[in-house]
Amino acid sequence: MRLVIDTDAGIDDAQAIMMALAHSNATVEAITAVTGNVHLDQVVPNVCTVLDLFDADIPVYPGAYRPLVASWKPAGAHIHGEDGLGDWPGRKPSARKPECTAAAAALVELANRYPGELTLVALGPMTNIALATRLDPTFPQKIRQLTFMGGAIAARGNTENVTAEFNIYCDPEAAFIVLDAFSNIRMVSWETTLAHPLPWSIYDDLLATTTDRSTFCAGIGATLVRLLRDGAEQYDGFLIPDPLAMAITLEPGLIRESETRYVTVELHGSLTRGQTVIDYGKATGKLPNVEIVTRIDMEGVYDLYRQMLC
Ligand code: RIB
Ligand code: CA
C-alpha cells in the first residue's frame, strides 16, 4: 500500500505516522504538513522528529500555513503543548530539511506519478488536499482511497462550535471542497474516537516497554494523559483519533461497522459552521460519498501499537 499522510502533527498524529512507518505492508511515499493543531512552522520539525525515530528517508512537504478562509486558531497548548508534541523536554532537534515543493503541488505530482495507487490519509485540516484539488481537477480520481479523521456524526464536536470537530472547524471550506470532489472517502469521526479509547491499562502496558519509540510516545503524551486521566472530564482511556484513522487505513479488516452516506459541511451557521452534515434519510438526492466508520476491532489496533513501539 502506497501511502501519503497529510498532518498537523500533534501528539496523536505522531503516533499515527509511527503506526504507518512500522507497518510491513505500507510504503509512506511522502508526508505533507499543514497548519492545524500548531502552526506549519512547528508541524514540519515535529514530522521530522518522528521520521528520525525510524531513520526513515521520506520527503516532507510544507503546505498551507493557514486555512483557506477561516482565521486560524490552534488546538490549544493544554492539549498538544506549544510545540505540538507535548513540549516534551526529551525531544532531540532534527537535522532534516523539508522539500522546497509546496504540499499541494507535491500531492498533484505524486498522484500523477502513481495514478490510482495512492492511499491518502488526512489527519488534520484538509487545506492542502483542497488546494491540490483546485490545482488539478483530476486529482481526486487519481487517488485510490482517501481516509480522514474528522467530523461529527451525531453533532458532538470538540470545538467552540459544539457540533464541529477540530479538523473540519479549522478549515470548513477546505473540507467542503474535498467532500464535494472525492467519492471514495472513509471517515473516522470524533464520536467514533470517543467510543474507541485506548484503555489506560493497555496504554500503560504498551508504554512499559523501554524502547526509544515508547519513551518518545510516553514523553510527548504525558501532559495530555494527565488531562484525560485526571482532568475535569475523565476518560476511560487515551483518545487516539488519528491512530484510529490510520489503523483502518492500514488494515480495513479492522472496520467492524460502517455506513455509507452523503456527507457535506455546513459553512454558514452561527452555531454550526464546521459541522459535518450527514444525509441519513437520503433527503438530498446526492450520491453517498463517505464510508462512515462507527465500530473498530480494538484488538487489532492494540497489535498495531505493539508493532510500532517495539
Ligand atoms: O479532533 C481531533 C483532531 O484534531 C485530531 O486530528 C487531532 O490531531 C487534531 O488535529
Ligand atoms: Ca491531527
mmCIF file of C-alpha atoms and ligand atoms in Angstrom:
data_model
loop_
_atom_site.group_PDB
_atom_site.id
_atom_site.type_symbol
_atom_site.label_atom_id
_atom_site.label_comp_id
_atom_site.label_asym_id
_atom_site.label_seq_id
_atom_site.Cartn_x
_atom_site.Cartn_y
_atom_site.Cartn_z
ATOM 1 C CA MET A 1 0.000 0.000 0.000
ATOM 2 C CA ARG A 2 1.432 3.351 -1.098
ATOM 3 C CA LEU A 3 0.544 5.972 1.499
ATOM 4 C CA VAL A 4 0.677 9.730 1.587
ATOM 5 C CA ILE A 5 -0.004 11.281 5.005
ATOM 6 C CA ASP A 6 -1.248 14.846 5.437
ATOM 7 C CA THR A 7 -0.807 16.002 9.002
ATOM 8 C CA ASP A 8 -0.929 18.849 11.515
ATOM 9 C CA ALA A 9 1.435 16.866 13.732
ATOM 10 C CA GLY A 10 0.227 16.923 17.117
ATOM 11 C CA ILE A 11 0.577 14.055 19.531
ATOM 12 C CA ASP A 12 -1.944 11.652 18.025
ATOM 13 C CA ASP A 13 -0.726 12.481 14.507
ATOM 14 C CA ALA A 14 2.786 11.456 15.572
ATOM 15 C CA GLN A 15 1.515 8.091 16.790
ATOM 16 C CA ALA A 16 -0.466 7.579 13.570
ATOM 17 C CA ILE A 17 2.628 8.321 11.478
ATOM 18 C CA MET A 18 4.668 5.891 13.617
ATOM 19 C CA MET A 19 1.987 3.238 13.077
ATOM 20 C CA ALA A 20 2.323 3.627 9.304
ATOM 21 C CA LEU A 21 6.136 3.641 9.368
ATOM 22 C CA ALA A 22 6.133 0.400 11.360
ATOM 23 C CA HIS A 23 3.613 -1.414 9.143
ATOM 24 C CA SER A 24 5.141 -4.062 6.885
ATOM 25 C CA ASN A 25 2.620 -3.569 4.067
ATOM 26 C CA ALA A 26 2.778 0.231 3.920
ATOM 27 C CA THR A 27 5.202 2.386 1.961
ATOM 28 C CA VAL A 28 4.943 6.013 3.059
ATOM 29 C CA GLU A 29 5.764 7.892 -0.137
ATOM 30 C CA ALA A 30 5.529 11.372 1.392
ATOM 31 C CA ILE A 31 4.261 13.403 4.313
ATOM 32 C CA THR A 32 2.598 16.777 3.738
ATOM 33 C CA ALA A 33 2.323 19.280 6.570
ATOM 34 C CA VAL A 34 -0.494 21.717 7.299
ATOM 35 C CA THR A 35 -1.266 24.302 9.962
ATOM 36 C CA GLY A 36 -3.800 22.928 12.418
ATOM 37 C CA ASN A 37 -3.010 21.801 15.965
ATOM 38 C CA VAL A 38 0.016 24.095 15.774
ATOM 39 C CA HIS A 39 1.489 26.329 13.070
ATOM 40 C CA LEU A 40 3.096 24.775 9.982
ATOM 41 C CA ASP A 41 6.494 26.047 11.182
ATOM 42 C CA GLN A 42 6.142 23.666 14.122
ATOM 43 C CA VAL A 43 4.390 20.827 12.276
ATOM 44 C CA VAL A 44 7.343 20.344 9.898
ATOM 45 C CA PRO A 45 10.003 19.808 12.617
ATOM 46 C CA ASN A 46 7.544 17.598 14.521
ATOM 47 C CA VAL A 47 7.205 15.330 11.476
ATOM 48 C CA CYS A 48 10.991 15.318 11.056
ATOM 49 C CA THR A 49 11.393 14.265 14.686
ATOM 50 C CA VAL A 50 9.109 11.273 14.121
ATOM 51 C CA LEU A 51 10.996 10.301 10.949
ATOM 52 C CA ASP A 52 14.273 10.457 12.899
ATOM 53 C CA LEU A 53 12.891 7.836 15.293
ATOM 54 C CA PHE A 54 12.592 5.412 12.375
ATOM 55 C CA ASP A 55 15.564 6.715 10.421
ATOM 56 C CA ALA A 56 13.064 6.896 7.565
ATOM 57 C CA ASP A 57 14.058 8.536 4.308
ATOM 58 C CA ILE A 58 10.704 10.124 3.437
ATOM 59 C CA PRO A 59 10.156 13.577 1.908
ATOM 60 C CA VAL A 60 8.281 16.168 3.971
ATOM 61 C CA TYR A 61 6.435 18.880 2.038
ATOM 62 C CA PRO A 62 5.382 22.077 3.804
ATOM 63 C CA GLY A 63 1.826 23.085 2.946
ATOM 64 C CA ALA A 64 -0.706 25.728 3.867
ATOM 65 C CA TYR A 65 0.325 27.999 6.726
ATOM 66 C CA ARG A 66 -3.331 28.920 7.378
ATOM 67 C CA PRO A 67 -6.865 27.806 6.417
ATOM 68 C CA LEU A 68 -8.375 28.856 3.067
ATOM 69 C CA VAL A 69 -10.811 31.376 4.505
ATOM 70 C CA ALA A 70 -11.184 30.924 8.280
ATOM 71 C CA SER A 71 -8.762 32.645 10.619
ATOM 72 C CA TRP A 72 -6.533 30.073 12.305
ATOM 73 C CA LYS A 73 -6.799 29.176 15.962
ATOM 74 C CA PRO A 74 -4.500 26.446 17.347
ATOM 75 C CA ALA A 75 -5.916 23.414 19.134
ATOM 76 C CA GLY A 76 -4.584 24.726 22.415
ATOM 77 C CA ALA A 77 -1.321 24.216 24.294
ATOM 78 C CA HIS A 78 -3.216 22.358 27.018
ATOM 79 C CA ILE A 79 -3.759 19.541 24.507
ATOM 80 C CA HIS A 80 -0.715 19.319 22.238
ATOM 81 C CA GLY A 81 1.614 21.729 24.047
ATOM 82 C CA GLU A 82 3.089 24.853 22.465
ATOM 83 C CA ASP A 83 5.280 22.776 20.144
ATOM 84 C CA GLY A 84 2.630 20.235 19.124
ATOM 85 C CA LEU A 85 4.458 17.316 20.760
ATOM 86 C CA GLY A 86 3.526 17.960 24.381
ATOM 87 C CA ASP A 87 6.519 20.297 24.940
ATOM 88 C CA TRP A 88 8.462 17.168 25.898
ATOM 89 C CA PRO A 89 11.932 18.261 27.061
ATOM 90 C CA GLY A 90 13.375 14.933 25.928
ATOM 91 C CA ARG A 91 12.912 15.520 22.191
ATOM 92 C CA LYS A 92 16.055 15.837 20.102
ATOM 93 C CA PRO A 93 16.192 18.541 17.400
ATOM 94 C CA SER A 94 16.072 17.131 13.872
ATOM 95 C CA ALA A 95 18.646 17.951 11.235
ATOM 96 C CA ARG A 96 16.209 17.032 8.468
ATOM 97 C CA LYS A 97 15.146 19.655 5.964
ATOM 98 C CA PRO A 98 11.729 19.753 4.268
ATOM 99 C CA GLU A 99 11.375 19.756 0.493
ATOM 100 C CA CYS A 100 11.062 23.070 -1.373
ATOM 101 C CA THR A 101 7.946 21.984 -3.290
ATOM 102 C CA ALA A 102 4.671 23.102 -1.696
ATOM 103 C CA ALA A 103 2.464 20.298 -0.390
ATOM 104 C CA ALA A 104 -0.443 20.856 -2.795
ATOM 105 C CA ALA A 105 1.876 20.708 -5.821
ATOM 106 C CA ALA A 106 3.591 17.640 -4.382
ATOM 107 C CA LEU A 107 0.230 15.904 -3.903
ATOM 108 C CA VAL A 108 -0.649 16.539 -7.562
ATOM 109 C CA GLU A 109 2.777 15.320 -8.696
ATOM 110 C CA LEU A 110 2.566 12.160 -6.546
ATOM 111 C CA ALA A 111 -0.912 11.352 -7.898
ATOM 112 C CA ASN A 112 0.454 11.709 -11.425
ATOM 113 C CA ARG A 113 3.423 9.507 -10.551
ATOM 114 C CA TYR A 114 1.227 6.789 -9.047
ATOM 115 C CA PRO A 115 -2.208 7.182 -10.695
ATOM 116 C CA GLY A 116 -4.815 5.015 -8.931
ATOM 117 C CA GLU A 117 -2.287 3.654 -6.415
ATOM 118 C CA LEU A 118 -2.097 6.186 -3.592
ATOM 119 C CA THR A 119 -3.996 5.997 -0.339
ATOM 120 C CA LEU A 120 -4.201 9.478 1.174
ATOM 121 C CA VAL A 121 -4.666 9.806 4.947
ATOM 122 C CA ALA A 122 -5.749 13.236 6.194
ATOM 123 C CA LEU A 123 -5.018 13.736 9.892
ATOM 124 C CA GLY A 124 -5.554 17.491 10.092
ATOM 125 C CA PRO A 125 -7.461 20.295 8.377
ATOM 126 C CA MET A 126 -7.842 19.447 4.677
ATOM 127 C CA THR A 127 -6.374 22.694 3.329
ATOM 128 C CA ASN A 128 -3.587 21.036 1.295
ATOM 129 C CA ILE A 129 -5.959 18.491 -0.228
ATOM 130 C CA ALA A 130 -8.432 21.191 -1.211
ATOM 131 C CA LEU A 131 -5.629 23.196 -2.828
ATOM 132 C CA ALA A 132 -4.425 20.124 -4.745
ATOM 133 C CA THR A 133 -7.981 19.614 -5.968
ATOM 134 C CA ARG A 134 -8.042 23.212 -7.192
ATOM 135 C CA LEU A 135 -4.659 22.812 -8.917
ATOM 136 C CA ASP A 136 -5.721 19.648 -10.735
ATOM 137 C CA PRO A 137 -9.432 18.786 -11.026
ATOM 138 C CA THR A 138 -8.469 15.196 -11.901
ATOM 139 C CA PHE A 139 -6.508 14.807 -8.632
ATOM 140 C CA PRO A 140 -9.377 13.101 -6.717
ATOM 141 C CA GLN A 141 -9.892 10.469 -9.395
ATOM 142 C CA LYS A 142 -6.202 9.557 -9.278
ATOM 143 C CA ILE A 143 -6.353 8.854 -5.520
ATOM 144 C CA ARG A 144 -7.257 5.256 -4.739
ATOM 145 C CA GLN A 145 -8.755 5.982 -1.320
ATOM 146 C CA LEU A 146 -8.985 8.986 0.998
ATOM 147 C CA THR A 147 -9.324 8.425 4.745
ATOM 148 C CA PHE A 148 -9.787 11.383 7.047
ATOM 149 C CA MET A 149 -10.012 11.808 10.781
ATOM 150 C CA GLY A 150 -12.597 14.458 11.386
ATOM 151 C CA GLY A 151 -16.187 15.472 11.648
ATOM 152 C CA ALA A 152 -19.035 14.609 13.955
ATOM 153 C CA ILE A 153 -21.726 12.037 13.151
ATOM 154 C CA ALA A 154 -24.175 12.966 15.916
ATOM 155 C CA ALA A 155 -23.360 16.670 16.234
ATOM 156 C CA ARG A 156 -20.961 16.014 19.130
ATOM 157 C CA GLY A 157 -17.961 18.125 18.224
ATOM 158 C CA ASN A 158 -14.953 19.234 20.260
ATOM 159 C CA THR A 159 -14.700 22.947 19.468
ATOM 160 C CA GLU A 160 -16.366 26.212 20.446
ATOM 161 C CA ASN A 161 -18.979 25.385 17.792
ATOM 162 C CA VAL A 162 -20.290 22.418 19.730
ATOM 163 C CA THR A 163 -21.355 20.476 16.629
ATOM 164 C CA ALA A 164 -17.973 20.877 14.891
ATOM 165 C CA GLU A 165 -14.867 18.720 15.255
ATOM 166 C CA PHE A 166 -11.466 20.464 15.171
ATOM 167 C CA ASN A 167 -10.066 19.337 11.787
ATOM 168 C CA ILE A 168 -13.224 20.391 9.961
ATOM 169 C CA TYR A 169 -13.849 23.512 12.041
ATOM 170 C CA CYS A 170 -10.281 24.690 11.489
ATOM 171 C CA ASP A 171 -10.882 24.841 7.712
ATOM 172 C CA PRO A 172 -14.552 24.230 6.824
ATOM 173 C CA GLU A 173 -14.200 25.490 3.240
ATOM 174 C CA ALA A 174 -11.378 23.022 2.587
ATOM 175 C CA ALA A 175 -13.422 20.156 3.998
ATOM 176 C CA PHE A 176 -16.411 21.207 1.885
ATOM 177 C CA ILE A 177 -14.284 21.242 -1.284
ATOM 178 C CA VAL A 178 -12.724 17.834 -0.546
ATOM 179 C CA LEU A 179 -16.008 16.122 0.362
ATOM 180 C CA ASP A 180 -17.534 17.554 -2.808
ATOM 181 C CA ALA A 181 -14.657 16.419 -5.042
ATOM 182 C CA PHE A 182 -13.929 12.899 -3.734
ATOM 183 C CA SER A 183 -16.288 9.925 -3.798
ATOM 184 C CA ASN A 184 -14.100 7.234 -2.214
ATOM 185 C CA ILE A 185 -13.766 8.518 1.313
ATOM 186 C CA ARG A 186 -13.543 6.849 4.711
ATOM 187 C CA MET A 187 -14.256 8.925 7.824
ATOM 188 C CA VAL A 188 -13.357 8.418 11.475
ATOM 189 C CA SER A 189 -15.354 10.952 13.477
ATOM 190 C CA TRP A 190 -14.969 12.435 16.916
ATOM 191 C CA GLU A 191 -17.801 10.281 18.270
ATOM 192 C CA THR A 192 -16.100 7.155 16.912
ATOM 193 C CA THR A 193 -12.918 8.373 18.630
ATOM 194 C CA LEU A 194 -14.749 8.753 21.952
ATOM 195 C CA ALA A 195 -16.211 5.254 21.553
ATOM 196 C CA HIS A 196 -12.772 3.676 20.990
ATOM 197 C CA PRO A 197 -10.288 4.929 23.611
ATOM 198 C CA LEU A 198 -7.010 3.103 24.275
ATOM 199 C CA PRO A 199 -7.810 1.762 27.786
ATOM 200 C CA TRP A 200 -5.390 3.059 30.434
ATOM 201 C CA SER A 201 -4.339 -0.467 31.379
ATOM 202 C CA ILE A 202 -3.404 -1.209 27.749
ATOM 203 C CA TYR A 203 -1.775 2.221 27.380
ATOM 204 C CA ASP A 204 0.343 1.637 30.486
ATOM 205 C CA ASP A 205 1.350 -1.849 29.302
ATOM 206 C CA LEU A 206 2.260 -0.605 25.826
ATOM 207 C CA LEU A 207 4.468 2.147 27.191
ATOM 208 C CA ALA A 208 6.037 0.000 29.903
ATOM 209 C CA THR A 209 8.488 -1.334 27.296
ATOM 210 C CA THR A 210 11.533 0.936 27.262
ATOM 211 C CA THR A 211 12.322 1.466 23.612
ATOM 212 C CA ASP A 212 13.136 4.836 22.016
ATOM 213 C CA ARG A 213 9.683 4.825 20.452
ATOM 214 C CA SER A 214 7.773 4.043 23.655
ATOM 215 C CA THR A 215 9.857 6.594 25.571
ATOM 216 C CA PHE A 216 9.010 9.148 22.864
ATOM 217 C CA CYS A 217 5.266 8.354 22.964
ATOM 218 C CA ALA A 218 5.215 8.447 26.762
ATOM 219 C CA GLY A 219 7.117 11.727 26.755
ATOM 220 C CA ILE A 220 5.049 13.620 24.214
ATOM 221 C CA GLY A 221 1.793 12.290 25.643
ATOM 222 C CA ALA A 222 2.460 12.923 29.340
ATOM 223 C CA THR A 223 0.596 16.237 29.590
ATOM 224 C CA LEU A 224 -2.354 15.046 27.528
ATOM 225 C CA VAL A 225 -2.587 11.840 29.585
ATOM 226 C CA ARG A 226 -2.800 13.906 32.769
ATOM 227 C CA LEU A 227 -5.582 15.992 31.213
ATOM 228 C CA LEU A 228 -7.580 12.958 30.016
ATOM 229 C CA ARG A 229 -6.946 10.796 33.071
ATOM 230 C CA ASP A 230 -7.160 13.290 35.912
ATOM 231 C CA GLY A 231 -8.731 16.345 34.326
ATOM 232 C CA ALA A 232 -12.197 17.810 34.786
ATOM 233 C CA GLU A 233 -13.618 15.343 32.238
ATOM 234 C CA GLN A 234 -12.066 11.934 32.832
ATOM 235 C CA TYR A 235 -11.951 9.385 30.010
ATOM 236 C CA ASP A 236 -11.714 5.568 30.132
ATOM 237 C CA GLY A 237 -8.530 5.689 28.107
ATOM 238 C CA PHE A 238 -6.171 7.666 25.858
ATOM 239 C CA LEU A 239 -8.059 9.222 22.949
ATOM 240 C CA ILE A 240 -6.482 8.212 19.614
ATOM 241 C CA PRO A 241 -8.371 9.905 16.744
ATOM 242 C CA ASP A 242 -5.571 9.908 14.167
ATOM 243 C CA PRO A 243 -4.211 6.435 15.047
ATOM 244 C CA LEU A 244 -7.735 5.031 14.595
ATOM 245 C CA ALA A 245 -7.954 6.612 11.139
ATOM 246 C CA MET A 246 -4.513 5.205 10.314
ATOM 247 C CA ALA A 247 -5.357 1.755 11.679
ATOM 248 C CA ILE A 248 -8.437 1.265 9.499
ATOM 249 C CA THR A 249 -6.453 2.594 6.539
ATOM 250 C CA LEU A 250 -3.607 0.140 7.058
ATOM 251 C CA GLU A 251 -5.976 -2.727 7.854
ATOM 252 C CA PRO A 252 -9.541 -2.117 6.571
ATOM 253 C CA GLY A 253 -10.430 -5.517 8.036
ATOM 254 C CA LEU A 254 -10.475 -3.800 11.439
ATOM 255 C CA ILE A 255 -13.678 -1.992 10.431
ATOM 256 C CA ARG A 256 -16.457 -3.811 12.273
ATOM 257 C CA GLU A 257 -19.309 -1.457 11.384
ATOM 258 C CA SER A 258 -19.770 1.374 8.893
ATOM 259 C CA GLU A 259 -22.415 3.020 6.763
ATOM 260 C CA THR A 260 -22.057 4.903 3.511
ATOM 261 C CA ARG A 261 -23.855 8.214 3.308
ATOM 262 C CA TYR A 262 -23.710 11.582 1.592
ATOM 263 C CA VAL A 263 -21.703 13.938 3.790
ATOM 264 C CA THR A 264 -21.059 17.653 3.377
ATOM 265 C CA VAL A 265 -20.068 20.580 5.623
ATOM 266 C CA GLU A 266 -22.086 23.499 6.985
ATOM 267 C CA LEU A 267 -20.283 26.771 6.207
ATOM 268 C CA HIS A 268 -22.668 29.456 7.446
ATOM 269 C CA GLY A 269 -24.473 28.504 10.642
ATOM 270 C CA SER A 270 -23.645 30.783 13.565
ATOM 271 C CA LEU A 271 -23.669 27.755 15.885
ATOM 272 C CA THR A 272 -22.982 25.024 13.322
ATOM 273 C CA ARG A 273 -20.246 26.295 10.980
ATOM 274 C CA GLY A 274 -17.851 23.373 10.526
ATOM 275 C CA GLN A 275 -20.437 20.703 11.292
ATOM 276 C CA THR A 276 -20.352 17.647 9.047
ATOM 277 C CA VAL A 277 -23.908 17.233 7.781
ATOM 278 C CA ILE A 278 -24.870 13.614 7.098
ATOM 279 C CA ASP A 279 -27.793 12.725 4.836
ATOM 280 C CA TYR A 280 -29.036 9.702 6.807
ATOM 281 C CA GLY A 281 -32.505 9.987 5.226
ATOM 282 C CA LYS A 282 -31.327 10.384 1.612
ATOM 283 C CA ALA A 283 -33.158 13.733 1.522
ATOM 284 C CA THR A 284 -30.597 15.498 -0.686
ATOM 285 C CA GLY A 285 -30.748 13.010 -3.532
ATOM 286 C CA LYS A 286 -26.943 13.213 -3.623
ATOM 287 C CA LEU A 287 -24.911 10.058 -4.105
ATOM 288 C CA PRO A 288 -23.213 8.746 -0.950
ATOM 289 C CA ASN A 289 -19.535 9.808 -0.869
ATOM 290 C CA VAL A 290 -18.309 8.706 2.560
ATOM 291 C CA GLU A 291 -17.995 5.386 4.383
ATOM 292 C CA ILE A 292 -18.600 6.442 7.977
ATOM 293 C CA VAL A 293 -16.701 4.055 10.242
ATOM 294 C CA THR A 294 -18.519 3.523 13.533
ATOM 295 C CA ARG A 295 -17.068 0.364 15.065
ATOM 296 C CA ILE A 296 -13.420 -0.790 15.037
ATOM 297 C CA ASP A 297 -11.727 -4.011 16.205
ATOM 298 C CA MET A 298 -9.574 -2.615 19.012
ATOM 299 C CA GLU A 299 -7.567 -5.795 19.494
ATOM 300 C CA GLY A 300 -6.193 -5.136 16.021
ATOM 301 C CA VAL A 301 -5.419 -1.535 16.949
ATOM 302 C CA TYR A 302 -3.527 -2.713 20.051
ATOM 303 C CA ASP A 303 -1.480 -5.022 17.803
ATOM 304 C CA LEU A 304 -0.588 -2.095 15.535
ATOM 305 C CA TYR A 305 0.539 -0.135 18.594
ATOM 306 C CA ARG A 306 2.666 -3.088 19.722
ATOM 307 C CA GLN A 307 4.257 -3.259 16.268
ATOM 308 C CA MET A 308 5.074 0.439 16.228
ATOM 309 C CA LEU A 309 6.519 0.551 19.746
ATOM 310 C CA CYS A 310 8.827 -2.459 19.525
HETATM 311 O O1 RIB B 1 -10.405 16.499 16.619
HETATM 312 C C1 RIB B 1 -9.258 15.666 16.663
HETATM 313 C C2 RIB B 1 -8.318 16.014 15.557
HETATM 314 O O2 RIB B 1 -7.858 17.355 15.727
HETATM 315 C C3 RIB B 1 -7.041 15.147 15.548
HETATM 316 O O3 RIB B 1 -6.577 15.024 14.240
HETATM 317 C C4 RIB B 1 -6.067 15.964 16.351
HETATM 318 O O4 RIB B 1 -4.711 15.714 15.991
HETATM 319 C C5 RIB B 1 -6.456 17.355 15.940
HETATM 320 O O5 RIB B 1 -5.798 17.634 14.702
HETATM 321 CA CA CA B 2 -4.296 15.717 13.671
#
